CSV table of N, CA and C in Angstrom, one decimal:
chain,number,residue,atom,x,y,z
A,1,MET,N,3.6,-14.0,25.3
A,1,MET,CA,3.8,-14.3,23.9
A,1,MET,C,5.2,-13.7,23.5
A,2,PRO,N,6.0,-14.3,22.7
A,2,PRO,CA,7.3,-13.8,22.3
A,2,PRO,C,7.1,-12.6,21.4
A,3,PRO,N,8.1,-11.7,21.4
A,3,PRO,CA,8.1,-10.5,20.5
A,3,PRO,C,7.9,-11.0,19.0
A,4,GLY,N,7.1,-10.3,18.3
A,4,GLY,CA,6.8,-10.7,16.9
A,4,GLY,C,5.7,-11.7,16.7
A,5,ASP,N,5.1,-12.2,17.8
A,5,ASP,CA,4.0,-13.2,17.8
A,5,ASP,C,2.8,-12.5,18.2
A,6,PHE,N,1.7,-12.6,17.4
A,6,PHE,CA,0.5,-11.9,17.8
A,6,PHE,C,-0.7,-12.7,17.2
A,7,THR,N,-1.9,-12.5,17.9
A,7,THR,CA,-3.1,-13.1,17.4
A,7,THR,C,-4.1,-12.0,16.9
A,8,ARG,N,-5.1,-12.4,16.2
A,8,ARG,CA,-6.1,-11.5,15.7
A,8,ARG,C,-6.7,-10.7,16.8
A,9,GLY,N,-6.8,-9.4,16.7
A,9,GLY,CA,-7.4,-8.5,17.7
A,9,GLY,C,-6.5,-8.0,18.7
A,10,GLU,N,-5.3,-8.5,18.7
A,10,GLU,CA,-4.3,-8.1,19.7
A,10,GLU,C,-3.7,-6.7,19.4
A,11,MET,N,-3.3,-6.0,20.4
A,11,MET,CA,-2.6,-4.7,20.2
A,11,MET,C,-1.1,-5.0,20.0
A,12,VAL,N,-0.5,-4.4,18.9
A,12,VAL,CA,0.9,-4.6,18.6
A,12,VAL,C,1.6,-3.3,18.6
A,13,VAL,N,2.9,-3.3,18.8
A,13,VAL,CA,3.7,-2.1,18.8
A,13,VAL,C,4.5,-2.2,17.4
A,14,CYS,N,4.4,-1.1,16.7
A,14,CYS,CA,5.1,-1.0,15.4
A,14,CYS,C,6.4,-0.3,15.6
A,15,VAL,N,7.5,-0.8,15.2
A,15,VAL,CA,8.8,-0.2,15.3
A,15,VAL,C,9.5,0.1,14.0
A,16,SER,N,10.4,1.1,14.0
A,16,SER,CA,11.2,1.4,12.8
A,16,SER,C,12.3,0.4,12.7
A,17,GLU,N,13.1,0.4,11.6
A,17,GLU,CA,14.2,-0.4,11.5
A,17,GLU,C,15.3,-0.1,12.5
A,18,ALA,N,15.3,1.1,13.1
A,18,ALA,CA,16.2,1.5,14.1
A,18,ALA,C,15.7,1.0,15.5
A,19,GLY,N,14.5,0.5,15.6
A,19,GLY,CA,14.0,0.0,16.8
A,19,GLY,C,13.2,1.0,17.6
A,20,ASP,N,12.9,2.1,17.0
A,20,ASP,CA,12.1,3.2,17.7
A,20,ASP,C,10.6,2.8,17.5
A,21,VAL,N,9.8,3.0,18.6
A,21,VAL,CA,8.4,2.8,18.5
A,21,VAL,C,7.8,3.9,17.7
A,22,VAL,N,7.0,3.6,16.7
A,22,VAL,CA,6.4,4.6,15.8
A,22,VAL,C,4.9,4.5,15.9
A,23,ALA,N,4.3,3.4,16.3
A,23,ALA,CA,2.8,3.3,16.3
A,23,ALA,C,2.4,2.1,17.2
A,24,ARG,N,1.1,2.1,17.5
A,24,ARG,CA,0.5,1.0,18.2
A,24,ARG,C,-0.8,0.7,17.5
A,25,GLY,N,-1.3,-0.5,17.4
A,25,GLY,CA,-2.5,-0.8,16.7
A,25,GLY,C,-3.1,-2.1,16.9
A,26,LEU,N,-4.3,-2.3,16.6
A,26,LEU,CA,-5.0,-3.6,16.7
A,26,LEU,C,-5.0,-4.3,15.4
A,27,VAL,N,-4.5,-5.5,15.4
A,27,VAL,CA,-4.3,-6.3,14.1
A,27,VAL,C,-5.6,-7.1,13.8
A,28,ASN,N,-5.8,-7.2,12.5
A,28,ASN,CA,-7.0,-7.9,12.0
A,28,ASN,C,-6.7,-9.4,11.6
A,29,TYR,N,-5.4,-9.7,11.6
A,29,TYR,CA,-4.9,-11.1,11.3
A,29,TYR,C,-3.8,-11.5,12.2
A,30,SER,N,-3.7,-12.8,12.5
A,30,SER,CA,-2.6,-13.3,13.3
A,30,SER,C,-1.2,-13.2,12.5
A,31,VAL,N,-0.2,-13.5,13.2
A,31,VAL,CA,1.2,-13.4,12.6
A,31,VAL,C,1.2,-14.5,11.5
A,32,ALA,N,0.7,-15.7,11.8
A,32,ALA,CA,0.7,-16.8,10.8
A,32,ALA,C,-0.1,-16.4,9.5
A,33,GLU,N,-1.2,-15.8,9.7
A,33,GLU,CA,-2.0,-15.4,8.6
A,33,GLU,C,-1.3,-14.2,7.8
A,34,SER,N,-0.7,-13.3,8.6
A,34,SER,CA,0.0,-12.2,8.0
A,34,SER,C,1.1,-12.6,7.1
A,35,LEU,N,1.8,-13.7,7.6
A,35,LEU,CA,3.0,-14.2,6.8
A,35,LEU,C,2.5,-14.8,5.4
A,36,LYS,N,1.3,-15.4,5.5
A,36,LYS,CA,0.7,-16.0,4.2
A,36,LYS,C,0.3,-14.9,3.3
A,37,LEU,N,-0.1,-13.7,3.8
A,37,LEU,CA,-0.6,-12.6,3.0
A,37,LEU,C,0.5,-11.7,2.5
A,38,LEU,N,1.7,-11.8,3.1
A,38,LEU,CA,2.8,-10.9,2.8
A,38,LEU,C,3.1,-10.8,1.3
A,39,GLY,N,3.0,-9.6,0.7
A,39,GLY,CA,3.3,-9.4,-0.7
A,39,GLY,C,2.1,-9.6,-1.6
A,40,GLU,N,1.0,-10.1,-1.1
A,40,GLU,CA,-0.2,-10.3,-1.9
A,40,GLU,C,-1.1,-9.1,-1.8
A,41,PRO,N,-1.9,-8.9,-2.9
A,41,PRO,CA,-2.9,-7.8,-2.9
A,41,PRO,C,-4.1,-8.2,-2.0
A,42,SER,N,-4.7,-7.1,-1.4
A,42,SER,CA,-5.8,-7.3,-0.5
A,42,SER,C,-6.9,-8.1,-1.2
A,43,SER,N,-7.1,-8.0,-2.5
A,43,SER,CA,-8.1,-8.8,-3.2
A,43,SER,C,-8.0,-10.3,-3.1
A,44,LYS,N,-6.8,-10.8,-2.7
A,44,LYS,CA,-6.6,-12.2,-2.6
A,44,LYS,C,-6.7,-12.8,-1.2
A,45,ILE,N,-7.0,-11.9,-0.2
A,45,ILE,CA,-7.1,-12.4,1.2
A,45,ILE,C,-8.1,-13.6,1.3
A,46,ALA,N,-9.3,-13.5,0.8
A,46,ALA,CA,-10.3,-14.6,1.0
A,46,ALA,C,-9.8,-15.8,0.3
A,47,ASP,N,-9.2,-15.7,-0.9
A,47,ASP,CA,-8.6,-16.9,-1.6
A,47,ASP,C,-7.5,-17.6,-0.8
A,48,ILE,N,-6.7,-16.8,-0.1
A,48,ILE,CA,-5.6,-17.4,0.6
A,48,ILE,C,-6.0,-17.9,1.9
A,49,LEU,N,-6.8,-17.2,2.7
A,49,LEU,CA,-7.2,-17.6,4.1
A,49,LEU,C,-8.5,-18.3,4.1
A,50,GLY,N,-9.3,-18.2,3.1
A,50,GLY,CA,-10.7,-18.8,3.2
A,50,GLY,C,-11.7,-17.9,3.8
A,51,TYR,N,-11.3,-16.7,4.2
A,51,TYR,CA,-12.2,-15.7,4.8
A,51,TYR,C,-11.5,-14.4,4.7
A,52,GLU,N,-12.2,-13.3,4.8
A,52,GLU,CA,-11.6,-12.0,4.8
A,52,GLU,C,-12.2,-11.2,6.0
A,53,SER,N,-11.4,-10.8,6.9
A,53,SER,CA,-11.9,-10.0,8.0
A,53,SER,C,-11.9,-8.5,7.6
A,54,GLU,N,-10.8,-8.0,7.2
A,54,GLU,CA,-10.6,-6.6,6.7
A,54,GLU,C,-9.6,-6.6,5.6
A,55,PRO,N,-9.6,-5.6,4.8
A,55,PRO,CA,-8.6,-5.5,3.7
A,55,PRO,C,-7.2,-5.1,4.1
A,56,GLU,N,-7.0,-4.8,5.4
A,56,GLU,CA,-5.7,-4.3,5.9
A,56,GLU,C,-5.3,-5.0,7.2
A,57,LEU,N,-4.0,-5.0,7.5
A,57,LEU,CA,-3.5,-5.6,8.7
A,57,LEU,C,-4.0,-4.8,9.9
A,58,ILE,N,-3.8,-3.5,9.9
A,58,ILE,CA,-4.2,-2.6,10.9
A,58,ILE,C,-5.0,-1.4,10.2
A,59,HIS,N,-6.2,-1.3,10.6
A,59,HIS,CA,-7.1,-0.2,10.0
A,59,HIS,C,-6.7,1.1,10.7
A,60,ARG,N,-6.7,2.2,9.9
A,60,ARG,CA,-6.3,3.5,10.5
A,60,ARG,C,-7.1,3.9,11.7
A,61,ASP,N,-8.3,3.5,11.8
A,61,ASP,CA,-9.2,3.8,13.0
A,61,ASP,C,-8.6,3.0,14.2
A,62,ASP,N,-7.8,2.0,14.0
A,62,ASP,CA,-7.3,1.2,15.1
A,62,ASP,C,-5.8,1.4,15.3
A,63,LEU,N,-5.3,2.6,14.8
A,63,LEU,CA,-3.8,2.8,14.8
A,63,LEU,C,-3.6,4.2,15.5
A,64,VAL,N,-2.6,4.2,16.3
A,64,VAL,CA,-2.1,5.4,17.0
A,64,VAL,C,-0.7,5.6,16.7
A,65,ILE,N,-0.4,6.7,16.0
A,65,ILE,CA,1.0,7.1,15.7
A,65,ILE,C,1.6,7.8,17.0
A,66,VAL,N,2.8,7.3,17.4
A,66,VAL,CA,3.4,7.9,18.6
A,66,VAL,C,4.6,8.7,18.3
């Protein structure tokens, strides 16, 4: 999969604007779904996607800060 492309449940690497790795985590939504949700409140997830998995892209229990 190309960089920046991910599916639900996949482990992603989070980088700073400088390109430094800052965290790794399991995502609750795909990149396509995430782009639809960008800038929207969590309360609108079900309205936008037709379902709600979780209210966040990466839950803190599924996030490792490096």
